[in-house]
XYZ file of C-alpha atoms in Angstrom:
729
model
C 90.251 -10.115 62.665
C 92.139 -12.823 64.583
C 93.086 -14.298 61.668
C 89.346 -15.969 60.845
C 88.869 -14.213 57.949
C 90.377 -16.013 55.170
C 89.856 -16.026 51.195
C 89.540 -17.835 48.734
C 93.266 -19.466 46.492
C 95.304 -18.394 49.208
C 94.323 -15.313 49.851
C 96.275 -12.909 52.535
C 94.131 -10.210 54.096
C 96.370 -7.340 53.385
C 94.082 -3.975 55.263
C 90.217 -3.674 55.974
C 89.187 -0.260 55.995
C 85.970 1.065 57.081
C 83.725 3.169 54.935
C 81.112 5.208 57.128
C 77.465 6.615 55.577
C 75.209 8.626 56.344
C 71.719 7.017 56.650
C 70.084 8.589 53.045
C 72.825 7.959 51.375
C 72.600 3.983 52.492
C 68.603 4.709 51.898
C 69.960 6.089 48.591
C 71.511 2.696 47.917
C 69.533 0.181 49.176
C 66.554 1.815 46.942
C 68.630 2.011 44.109
C 70.202 -1.863 44.637
C 66.216 -3.278 44.543
C 65.150 -1.008 41.120
C 67.980 -2.238 38.971
C 66.792 -3.870 36.808
C 70.721 -5.033 35.273
C 71.339 -8.379 35.520
C 73.983 -10.269 38.208
C 77.004 -11.608 35.749
C 77.617 -15.310 37.252
C 79.917 -15.882 39.157
C 83.102 -17.979 37.039
C 83.154 -21.910 38.335
C 86.825 -21.273 37.729
C 88.912 -18.834 38.301
C 91.359 -17.541 35.892
C 95.189 -18.559 36.683
C 96.545 -15.385 35.662
C 94.063 -13.535 38.436
C 96.340 -11.842 40.076
C 95.482 -10.918 43.941
C 94.295 -7.518 45.257
C 96.844 -5.268 46.081
C 95.878 -3.428 48.691
C 92.179 -1.198 49.025
C 92.533 2.157 47.587
C 94.630 0.500 44.126
C 90.564 0.004 42.315
C 89.441 2.864 43.161
C 88.685 5.058 39.702
C 89.805 2.418 37.320
C 87.196 2.017 35.225
C 87.691 -1.811 35.334
C 87.078 -2.989 38.476
C 85.874 -6.457 38.885
C 82.593 -6.976 39.871
C 82.974 -8.404 43.666
C 81.233 -11.505 43.210
C 83.748 -12.729 40.278
C 85.325 -15.447 41.118
C 84.218 -18.752 43.246
C 80.385 -19.203 43.998
C 81.770 -21.606 47.197
C 80.170 -19.524 50.109
C 83.857 -18.038 52.066
C 85.189 -19.519 54.274
C 84.267 -18.395 58.208
C 80.726 -16.526 56.587
C 77.967 -17.276 59.166
C 76.010 -20.576 57.221
C 72.383 -19.089 56.438
C 72.706 -15.650 56.320
C 69.597 -13.628 54.358
C 68.879 -10.067 53.539
C 67.806 -7.566 55.637
C 63.771 -6.642 54.823
C 62.643 -3.510 54.279
C 60.841 -3.505 57.490
C 63.923 -3.931 59.544
C 64.297 -0.054 59.106
C 63.682 1.734 62.126
C 62.071 5.383 62.134
C 64.483 8.715 63.857
C 67.786 7.623 62.196
C 68.678 5.626 63.378
C 70.902 2.870 62.136
C 70.155 -1.098 62.052
C 73.290 -3.412 62.659
C 72.208 -6.196 59.756
C 73.520 -10.021 59.528
C 76.664 -10.230 57.433
C 76.057 -11.645 53.923
C 77.996 -13.621 51.797
C 79.478 -12.597 47.946
C 76.607 -14.099 46.451
C 74.539 -12.307 48.028
C 72.176 -10.206 45.505
C 71.716 -7.521 48.188
C 75.191 -6.884 48.820
C 76.596 -7.010 45.442
C 74.485 -4.691 43.884
C 75.164 -2.590 47.404
C 78.715 -3.042 47.316
C 79.040 -2.274 42.940
C 76.809 0.974 43.813
C 79.279 2.204 46.659
C 81.976 1.714 44.437
C 81.182 3.611 42.087
C 80.217 6.147 43.879
C 83.628 5.774 45.135
C 84.790 6.181 41.645
C 83.516 9.688 41.923
C 84.608 11.578 44.889
C 86.621 13.750 44.993
C 90.411 12.808 45.730
C 90.615 15.094 49.082
C 88.231 13.691 50.075
C 89.709 10.403 50.475
C 91.828 9.806 52.932
C 95.155 8.293 51.593
C 95.773 4.609 53.885
C 99.519 4.318 52.931
C 99.876 0.452 53.374
C 101.999 -1.066 56.406
C 104.676 -2.591 55.443
C 105.936 -3.846 58.775
C 102.619 -5.795 59.590
C 102.909 -9.241 58.785
C 105.631 -9.802 60.332
C 106.225 -6.748 63.063
C 102.163 -6.384 63.715
C 102.284 -2.262 63.518
C 104.387 0.457 62.146
C 106.782 1.457 64.114
C 105.909 3.202 66.874
C 108.185 6.023 66.845
C 106.643 6.964 63.292
C 102.741 6.765 63.230
C 100.858 7.310 60.716
C 99.204 11.195 59.960
C 95.575 11.930 59.724
C 96.349 14.737 57.003
C 99.438 14.436 54.003
C 100.744 16.052 51.295
C 99.060 16.118 47.768
C 101.283 13.673 45.180
C 101.505 13.455 41.555
C 101.721 9.903 40.989
C 98.764 9.139 43.106
C 100.683 6.731 45.586
C 100.719 7.526 49.076
C 103.853 9.337 50.730
C 105.126 6.138 51.829
C 109.720 6.153 52.068
C 110.735 2.140 52.183
C 114.479 1.256 53.795
C 115.725 -1.889 52.511
C 118.957 -2.855 54.528
C 118.955 -6.520 53.788
C 119.640 -9.427 56.113
C 117.365 -9.031 59.743
C 120.846 -8.661 61.535
C 121.535 -5.945 63.831
C 123.893 -4.126 61.853
C 121.214 -3.771 59.092
C 118.191 -2.041 62.706
C 122.057 0.311 63.556
C 122.029 1.010 60.118
C 118.243 1.539 59.524
C 118.618 4.327 62.412
C 120.668 6.037 60.835
C 118.979 6.342 57.704
C 115.492 7.173 59.395
C 117.048 9.947 61.038
C 119.027 11.514 58.095
C 116.344 10.989 55.844
C 113.668 12.590 58.255
C 115.779 15.742 58.976
C 115.571 16.267 55.283
C 112.029 15.723 54.509
C 108.842 16.620 56.603
C 107.538 13.126 58.515
C 104.477 14.968 58.687
C 104.208 14.686 54.391
C 105.771 10.944 54.139
C 106.055 8.269 56.093
C 109.334 6.088 56.184
C 109.015 2.880 56.962
C 111.359 -0.502 57.434
C 111.572 -2.613 54.059
C 112.498 -6.457 54.752
C 113.199 -8.373 52.799
C 110.042 -11.213 53.192
C 107.756 -8.511 52.172
C 110.028 -7.168 49.576
C 109.591 -10.773 47.839
C 105.935 -11.364 49.178
C 104.138 -7.484 49.430
C 102.958 -5.308 46.648
C 105.177 -2.391 48.183
C 105.220 -1.302 44.194
C 101.863 0.847 44.366
C 102.582 2.693 47.686
C 106.495 3.749 46.735
C 107.204 7.340 46.406
C 111.038 6.313 47.455
C 112.754 2.984 47.641
C 115.554 3.710 49.208
C 118.330 0.641 49.249
C 121.297 0.745 51.855
C 122.459 -2.819 52.419
C 126.160 -3.277 51.941
C 125.138 -7.182 50.945
C 124.487 -7.879 47.575
C 121.448 -8.063 46.497
C 119.605 -11.366 45.610
C 118.715 -11.938 41.869
C 115.311 -12.150 42.335
C 115.154 -8.829 44.657
C 117.045 -7.185 41.161
C 114.066 -7.648 39.232
C 111.887 -6.792 41.696
C 113.320 -3.706 41.642
C 114.149 -2.777 38.226
C 110.267 -3.690 37.637
C 109.935 -1.068 40.437
C 112.034 1.268 37.890
C 110.312 0.140 35.128
C 107.107 1.230 36.740
C 108.321 5.186 36.597
C 109.153 4.317 39.880
C 112.593 6.057 41.905
C 115.700 4.185 43.529
C 118.245 5.628 45.660
C 120.958 3.814 47.103
C 123.519 4.858 49.489
C 127.017 2.817 49.771
C 125.197 -0.230 47.789
C 126.062 -2.992 45.162
C 123.059 -2.199 43.371
C 123.767 -1.053 40.215
C 122.908 -1.220 36.332
C 122.092 0.740 33.047
C 126.263 -0.536 32.073
C 127.327 0.350 35.128
C 129.623 -1.972 37.699
C 130.733 -0.633 41.424
C 133.963 -1.774 40.748
C 136.369 -2.176 44.787
C 139.305 0.090 45.566
C 141.056 -0.581 48.702
C 142.440 2.716 49.236
C 139.534 4.385 49.315
C 138.256 2.020 52.281
C 137.214 4.111 55.421
C 138.633 6.912 53.844
C 137.521 10.967 53.999
C 137.663 12.587 50.557
C 137.469 15.460 48.719
C 134.377 15.269 46.676
C 133.068 17.654 43.540
C 128.911 17.236 43.227
C 127.643 18.460 40.658
C 124.007 20.225 40.715
C 120.717 19.563 38.345
C 121.289 23.754 37.896
C 125.136 22.641 37.103
C 126.213 24.543 39.998
C 129.019 22.699 42.888
C 129.085 21.799 45.539
C 132.603 20.828 47.336
C 132.427 18.885 50.827
C 134.401 16.222 52.986
C 132.381 12.194 52.382
C 133.612 9.254 53.915
C 134.058 6.936 50.909
C 132.713 3.416 50.289
C 135.898 2.033 49.010
C 133.779 1.346 45.841
C 133.354 3.744 42.554
C 131.548 3.773 39.319
C 132.299 2.107 36.354
C 131.543 1.750 32.339
C 130.872 -1.735 32.108
C 129.594 -1.956 28.404
C 132.412 0.207 26.710
C 131.132 2.764 25.884
C 129.992 5.632 27.046
C 127.417 6.316 28.996
C 125.456 9.350 29.839
C 123.804 10.129 32.873
C 121.081 12.288 34.532
C 122.683 15.851 35.864
C 123.872 14.208 38.798
C 127.477 13.780 39.568
C 129.811 12.968 42.171
C 133.680 12.790 41.819
C 137.024 12.226 43.623
C 138.695 15.592 43.319
C 142.208 13.658 42.083
C 143.832 12.933 38.729
C 140.925 10.181 38.277
C 138.117 11.368 39.101
C 135.996 8.645 40.240
C 132.747 8.611 39.925
C 131.097 8.441 43.396
C 127.707 9.859 42.703
C 125.538 8.781 39.408
C 121.983 9.264 38.330
C 120.432 6.972 36.403
C 118.241 7.182 34.099
C 115.928 3.827 33.513
C 112.999 3.087 30.849
C 110.034 4.953 29.742
C 107.556 5.204 32.111
C 109.890 8.504 34.188
C 112.550 5.389 36.217
C 115.381 6.840 37.919
C 117.346 6.163 40.166
C 120.763 8.224 42.183
C 123.645 5.402 43.124
C 126.158 7.054 45.767
C 128.634 5.266 46.863
C 130.397 7.720 49.626
C 128.646 7.886 53.120
C 126.011 10.181 52.933
C 123.830 8.433 55.345
C 126.336 8.513 58.239
C 127.230 11.044 60.875
C 129.885 11.979 61.168
C 130.351 10.441 64.528
C 129.693 7.213 62.733
C 132.199 4.219 64.668
C 133.865 4.108 60.244
C 134.819 7.312 60.601
C 138.563 6.259 63.013
C 140.460 9.758 63.635
C 140.016 12.684 64.926
C 140.892 14.461 62.285
C 138.724 12.748 59.893
C 135.548 13.504 62.628
C 136.421 17.200 62.177
C 136.975 16.914 58.874
C 133.595 15.626 58.243
C 131.804 17.699 60.533
C 132.812 20.525 58.864
C 130.963 19.643 55.488
C 127.929 18.307 57.284
C 125.879 21.238 56.244
C 127.352 20.460 52.341
C 126.474 16.554 53.721
C 122.727 17.793 53.370
C 122.695 20.104 51.252
C 123.170 17.115 48.700
C 121.396 14.605 50.466
C 118.370 17.259 49.115
C 119.181 18.291 45.685
C 119.183 13.836 44.970
C 115.393 13.865 47.126
C 114.646 16.808 44.960
C 115.168 15.294 42.008
C 113.880 11.675 43.217
C 110.592 13.672 42.927
C 110.428 14.673 47.018
C 110.035 18.072 48.765
C 112.719 19.120 50.948
C 110.937 22.444 52.347
C 111.500 23.768 55.291
C 109.339 21.917 57.941
C 106.322 24.002 59.131
C 107.176 26.580 62.321
C 105.868 25.435 65.314
C 103.251 26.431 67.227
C 104.240 29.298 69.892
C 103.129 27.993 73.500
C 102.394 29.508 76.496
C 104.504 30.613 79.086
C 105.402 30.068 82.422
C 106.188 31.516 85.638
C 108.500 29.638 87.490
C 110.536 30.813 90.817
C 113.280 28.747 92.455
C 113.158 29.484 95.819
C 109.605 29.739 98.379
C 111.203 33.159 99.334
C 110.830 34.660 95.637
C 107.193 34.123 94.949
C 105.256 36.103 97.396
C 107.247 39.168 96.796
C 106.954 38.759 92.917
C 102.971 37.910 92.921
C 103.130 41.465 94.820
C 105.001 43.720 92.395
C 102.527 41.706 89.253
C 99.433 42.490 90.710
C 101.039 46.373 91.230
C 102.450 46.346 87.382
C 99.846 44.950 85.766
C 95.881 46.146 84.406
C 92.358 44.960 85.237
C 93.361 41.637 83.064
C 96.600 40.501 84.574
C 97.849 41.874 81.075
C 101.675 43.576 81.618
C 102.121 45.240 77.528
C 105.767 46.620 76.383
C 106.496 47.787 72.901
C 106.943 44.581 71.441
C 104.467 41.808 73.159
C 101.816 41.901 75.767
C 102.006 38.664 78.206
C 98.580 37.985 79.699
C 99.637 36.609 83.065
C 96.185 33.480 84.072
C 96.459 30.899 86.800
C 95.963 27.923 84.089
C 95.890 27.855 80.471
C 93.244 26.869 78.213
C 93.080 25.842 74.940
C 91.028 28.712 74.279
C 93.101 31.426 74.698
C 94.626 33.229 71.560
C 99.173 32.974 71.443
C 100.172 35.684 68.960
C 103.869 36.396 68.564
C 102.557 39.749 70.339
C 100.441 38.675 72.249
C 101.216 35.194 74.895
C 99.669 33.868 78.203
C 101.698 33.795 81.732
C 100.664 30.710 83.819
C 101.540 30.943 87.469
C 100.922 27.830 88.774
C 103.568 25.604 89.109
C 101.603 23.022 89.840
C 100.918 22.853 86.237
C 103.707 23.031 84.912
C 105.507 20.037 83.003
C 108.213 19.647 80.204
C 110.119 17.020 78.685
C 112.589 18.931 77.366
C 112.956 20.698 80.686
C 113.751 19.813 83.934
C 112.702 22.232 86.515
C 114.594 20.126 89.255
C 117.901 19.309 87.446
C 118.068 23.623 86.929
C 117.151 24.170 90.249
C 120.496 21.589 91.313
C 122.344 23.611 89.350
C 122.563 26.777 89.887
C 124.513 28.626 92.528
C 123.719 32.248 92.823
C 122.355 34.593 94.807
C 120.105 36.638 92.119
C 121.096 35.313 88.295
C 118.378 33.062 86.937
C 116.312 33.032 89.661
C 113.019 32.925 88.179
C 112.021 31.808 85.380
C 109.990 32.571 82.870
C 109.433 29.522 80.325
C 108.124 28.279 76.940
C 108.498 25.743 74.729
C 107.767 27.412 71.336
C 108.038 31.605 71.766
C 109.295 33.901 69.055
C 112.321 34.776 71.103
C 113.418 34.937 74.741
C 114.522 38.309 74.373
C 110.912 39.731 73.987
C 109.627 37.733 76.567
C 111.232 40.053 79.104
C 110.882 43.380 77.073
C 108.209 44.570 79.665
C 109.732 43.868 82.443
C 113.347 44.555 82.191
C 113.733 48.403 83.701
C 110.652 48.053 86.495
C 111.730 43.941 87.922
C 113.760 44.274 91.213
C 117.534 43.419 90.653
C 117.220 39.961 93.406
C 114.340 38.271 90.943
C 117.304 37.401 88.596
C 115.223 37.325 85.819
C 115.901 34.527 83.088
C 113.210 33.887 79.581
C 113.674 30.340 79.317
C 112.709 28.265 75.567
C 113.366 25.005 74.158
C 112.279 26.266 70.820
C 112.211 30.122 69.033
C 110.097 30.657 65.928
C 111.984 34.517 65.352
C 115.415 34.301 66.688
C 117.764 37.164 65.814
C 121.956 37.344 65.664
C 124.638 39.880 65.769
C 123.338 42.967 62.566
C 120.506 41.507 60.635
C 121.566 37.069 61.461
C 118.530 35.342 61.780
C 119.533 31.899 64.385
C 118.173 28.917 64.243
C 116.436 27.617 66.902
C 115.863 23.800 66.491
C 115.021 21.090 69.413
C 118.063 20.375 71.229
C 119.929 23.934 71.586
C 119.827 25.633 74.840
C 117.821 28.982 74.141
C 117.796 31.248 76.894
C 117.947 35.571 77.985
C 118.781 36.824 81.611
C 118.302 39.591 82.944
C 121.035 41.894 84.005
C 121.745 45.188 85.696
C 124.775 46.968 85.764
C 125.519 50.411 88.257
C 126.944 52.502 85.299
C 129.441 53.573 87.557
C 131.160 50.347 87.930
C 133.908 48.714 86.672
C 131.794 46.653 83.992
C 129.478 49.120 83.843
C 132.384 51.203 82.345
C 133.075 48.291 79.904
C 129.506 47.078 78.918
C 131.310 45.689 75.357
C 132.541 43.694 77.907
C 129.682 42.015 78.718
C 129.557 39.607 75.538
C 132.721 38.149 75.862
C 131.907 36.933 79.984
C 128.786 35.514 78.759
C 130.693 33.479 75.450
C 132.701 32.630 78.465
C 130.437 31.274 81.233
C 129.557 28.790 78.557
C 133.120 27.591 77.754
C 132.802 27.206 81.757
C 130.090 25.907 82.050
C 131.617 23.009 80.907
C 134.509 22.789 80.758
C 134.537 23.079 85.145
C 132.758 20.463 85.532
C 135.383 17.421 86.615
C 136.432 15.085 83.420
C 135.409 17.327 81.125
C 138.178 20.036 81.331
C 139.351 18.556 78.079
C 136.216 18.893 75.871
C 137.542 21.641 73.825
C 134.794 24.215 73.951
C 136.110 27.997 72.617
C 135.873 31.571 72.809
C 135.784 33.805 69.370
C 135.660 37.807 69.240
C 133.186 38.501 69.405
C 130.905 36.813 70.916
C 130.220 33.339 69.433
C 131.107 29.777 71.330
C 133.098 27.440 68.523
C 134.284 23.885 68.877
C 138.202 23.739 68.747
C 138.834 26.676 65.756
C 136.993 24.865 63.214
C 132.630 25.911 63.971
C 130.610 27.791 65.395
C 128.575 26.147 68.807
C 126.678 28.969 69.702
C 126.280 32.881 70.204
C 125.533 35.691 72.207
C 123.722 38.949 71.728
C 123.822 41.287 74.079
C 121.277 44.712 74.682
C 121.740 47.300 76.653
C 119.840 50.355 78.012
C 120.812 52.960 80.039
C 118.542 54.652 82.767
C 119.368 57.023 84.758
C 122.535 55.130 86.494
C 121.837 51.531 85.510
C 121.927 50.465 82.721
C 119.432 46.987 82.174
C 120.969 44.482 80.207
C 119.160 41.711 78.310
C 122.033 38.912 77.389
C 120.935 35.973 74.816
C 122.356 33.221 74.540
C 121.868 30.561 72.660
C 124.065 27.136 71.730
C 124.269 23.915 70.933
C 123.709 20.794 73.063
C 121.707 17.816 71.440
C 121.328 18.899 68.303
C 124.131 17.542 66.515
C 122.689 17.663 63.023
C 122.965 20.293 61.007
C 126.541 20.988 62.127
C 127.670 19.876 65.808
C 126.874 20.417 69.926
C 128.545 20.342 72.373
C 127.640 16.153 72.998
C 129.170 15.459 69.728
C 131.673 17.221 71.601
C 132.222 14.774 74.234
C 131.042 11.306 72.405
C 134.040 12.509 70.848
C 136.348 12.478 73.590
C 134.469 9.408 74.154
C 136.011 7.844 71.623
C 139.331 9.466 71.056
C 140.019 8.252 74.857
C 138.259 5.569 75.813
C 136.404 7.622 78.682
C 132.913 7.460 79.960
C 131.238 10.999 79.901
C 127.785 11.187 80.000
C 126.088 13.153 77.637
C 124.901 16.495 78.951
C 121.464 18.425 79.287
C 120.263 22.263 77.632
C 118.652 22.519 81.296
C 121.545 21.288 83.129
C 124.354 23.945 81.298
C 121.835 27.095 80.839
C 121.614 26.808 85.238
C 125.555 26.923 85.454
C 125.904 29.229 82.691
C 124.271 31.753 85.365
C 126.269 30.958 87.585
C 129.034 30.706 86.036
C 128.959 34.617 84.272
C 127.450 35.535 88.658
C 130.605 34.861 89.122
C 132.800 36.041 86.474
C 130.400 39.687 86.537
C 131.559 40.263 90.691
C 134.831 39.061 89.417
C 135.267 41.788 87.294
C 133.913 44.025 89.874
C 135.855 43.055 92.255
C 139.804 43.065 90.083
C 138.719 45.184 86.252
C 139.729 43.346 82.959
C 142.452 42.030 84.690
C 140.809 39.650 86.433
C 138.868 37.627 83.625
C 141.383 37.564 80.635
C 143.910 35.279 81.513
C 140.907 32.430 81.758
C 139.401 34.701 78.258
C 142.400 34.225 76.954
C 142.718 30.387 77.771
C 140.111 29.093 75.794
C 139.991 31.564 72.902
C 141.198 30.747 69.609
C 143.006 33.880 68.541
C 146.277 33.201 70.483
C 149.421 34.091 67.855
C 147.017 34.436 65.328
C 147.349 35.827 62.389
C 145.465 37.662 60.013
C 144.341 39.994 57.388
C 141.988 43.604 57.860
C 139.753 44.486 55.266
C 140.499 41.686 52.534
C 142.679 39.267 51.710
C 144.635 41.744 50.205
C 144.452 43.604 53.108
C 147.308 43.829 55.552
C 148.169 41.202 57.259
C 148.121 41.461 61.701
C 149.112 39.715 64.402
C 145.751 39.524 67.061
C 147.199 40.746 70.370
C 144.488 39.987 73.291
C 142.064 42.635 73.263
C 142.122 46.761 75.183
C 141.239 47.746 78.123
C 137.189 47.956 76.971
C 136.935 44.364 75.292
C 138.151 45.917 71.936
C 140.127 43.369 69.709
C 143.947 45.243 69.399
C 146.255 43.726 66.753
C 150.263 44.657 65.981
C 150.521 45.776 62.236
C 154.064 45.364 60.353
C 155.209 49.358 61.124
C 154.689 47.787 64.812
C 151.516 50.559 65.625
C 148.491 48.614 67.324
C 145.495 49.186 66.435
C 141.698 48.504 67.834
C 139.303 46.752 66.177
C 135.629 47.464 66.914
C 132.929 44.671 67.336
C 130.175 46.495 65.236
C 131.285 47.446 61.970
C 133.132 44.119 62.132
C 133.776 40.539 61.217
C 136.059 38.108 62.225
C 136.154 35.345 59.585
C 137.739 32.111 60.781
C 137.863 30.260 57.727
C 139.969 32.955 55.837
C 141.320 34.290 58.427
C 139.807 37.692 57.703
C 139.185 40.864 60.269
C 136.477 42.372 57.546
C 134.134 45.376 57.582
C 130.888 44.144 58.172
C 127.807 46.229 55.257
C 124.674 46.671 56.417
């Protein structure tokens, strides 16, 4: 209203909500207003000093003691049109066309009756039909909510009746606070579904002035500054009304606990033992804030079930759950930096980075347990909807023979079927086309293709192959890239170089029965490769998975200045960061038809998705910090193309020189050199890893002098415990 809407007593309007009523409803309300003989309450000439400002819009809905809209001063509101008159019955026109009426004053008889009747109708409306309208706590200062977190149309119904808002309080409005805001918002968005909850920045002035407790499911305090006394009182009042608080390395405390500083713990990585609500324990490494919780009363306190303590003699309390009041209020207070990623500037050494990254999944497990205890849902986010695929040849020379091949193999409806799915080739995609895991449309018009997650030109510039990866079948979201190629693998000419690429997979698979998580930021692809049976590689097919793993490492470490990024291969089919964490994997399906192996090589490796484990750009950023370098982050589209290029070169070398042509490079990057492991379990015989045999299987040297070959199909290498153990179905 551009500041033209004013109210008595200096009240500031917080939100204006329009209510659409059908014509029949308007007529019914009007009739009720005219026929209602109930006397209208006279306005009180002197408002009570105890009257509180209205707290939002929806708060009055369903309350039996709602005040009459006319209660208050009888003086006409400023900004209203003088001389406004009620509309007459004759002003309504036929045909159901609504008529625009003059703006009425609050003292208008008809408006009071109409408004009162409308409120009564809303009281009895179904809660499922009332939209949830969260109050925008940043509106008074910033004008609009953060555009990166728009309000959603549908939100989860919660039993508290509060809008599903999570408020983040970072203290004073400083650059450091804004940086912390992004870190806290990011980690919470990874834990809860942002389609169900809205995360707002609660500014210090808004915390003092606005009625934020009425629309807050969880208040997160993530400032290291002292909480002002007046705000501490507001936060305690919120708790007393059944509110929930999460303290993240904040000095906020109550209930007999005090925060005590221990300089020896500050910015150090400590071993934390976290007790979950069901009594189970989670052990992890966490970055300490330098403070602990101690009893200030001298009495033995009884905190809630969630607790976190440091390992060691002192067993310092780092996480406490503290109930408050009789309405269900409670807080979980933490003095370890659960909100900070391992790449935080507070993490000072490479060793600390490694320890925190190794515990990153446990950090998220602890956070989700805390949030669930505080009443939020941390259910797995909704599976993304499937999207059409696009056929993208990288050269003009491929296009004509590719179209001719499709015409010969499609049925009259443009479909190529396989045992797993049907691909329906269409010139363009419309929203009425069905997409299911067993039926996917493929758009052949390249001009219609665009993607924020895959740059076709960057891919083309980095692909330097004769055949591999020349024809792309791309989808933003697909069940698996493997299934996309299932119906094309045996017939398509090798020179087409088919590759399937996706941003997300909904049914990704690993070895055996393992599922493969496929978050955005992971490079996901399946390459079609044909290998003659009577060739060096055709006689040693197990080497294919080793070559693909090696190709991914080469795709990164062969880039000038990136040669020291600690990316490695682990037998039989994994890509690792050092010998610490898995960063990707390879899955190979091969079928022998006549004298040719048709091989689908599925590969996924983390490029930009830092959580919940680790990605290649984490390694790049950590290298930059440790060596004062300025290497740029890498892209999934670039690395998929470079990996296909490296794989074709490695296959050519293997076909020319056999295993000896590639093993030196493989051993340069593998994690097992001189490693001592045990066979079969913790009590099994200790052996030394020798290398790969002529077929690509692992060779180990036993203490009795014998060399034993270990096959990947029946064994798994447990890097955390140095075991080679049989895989059980």
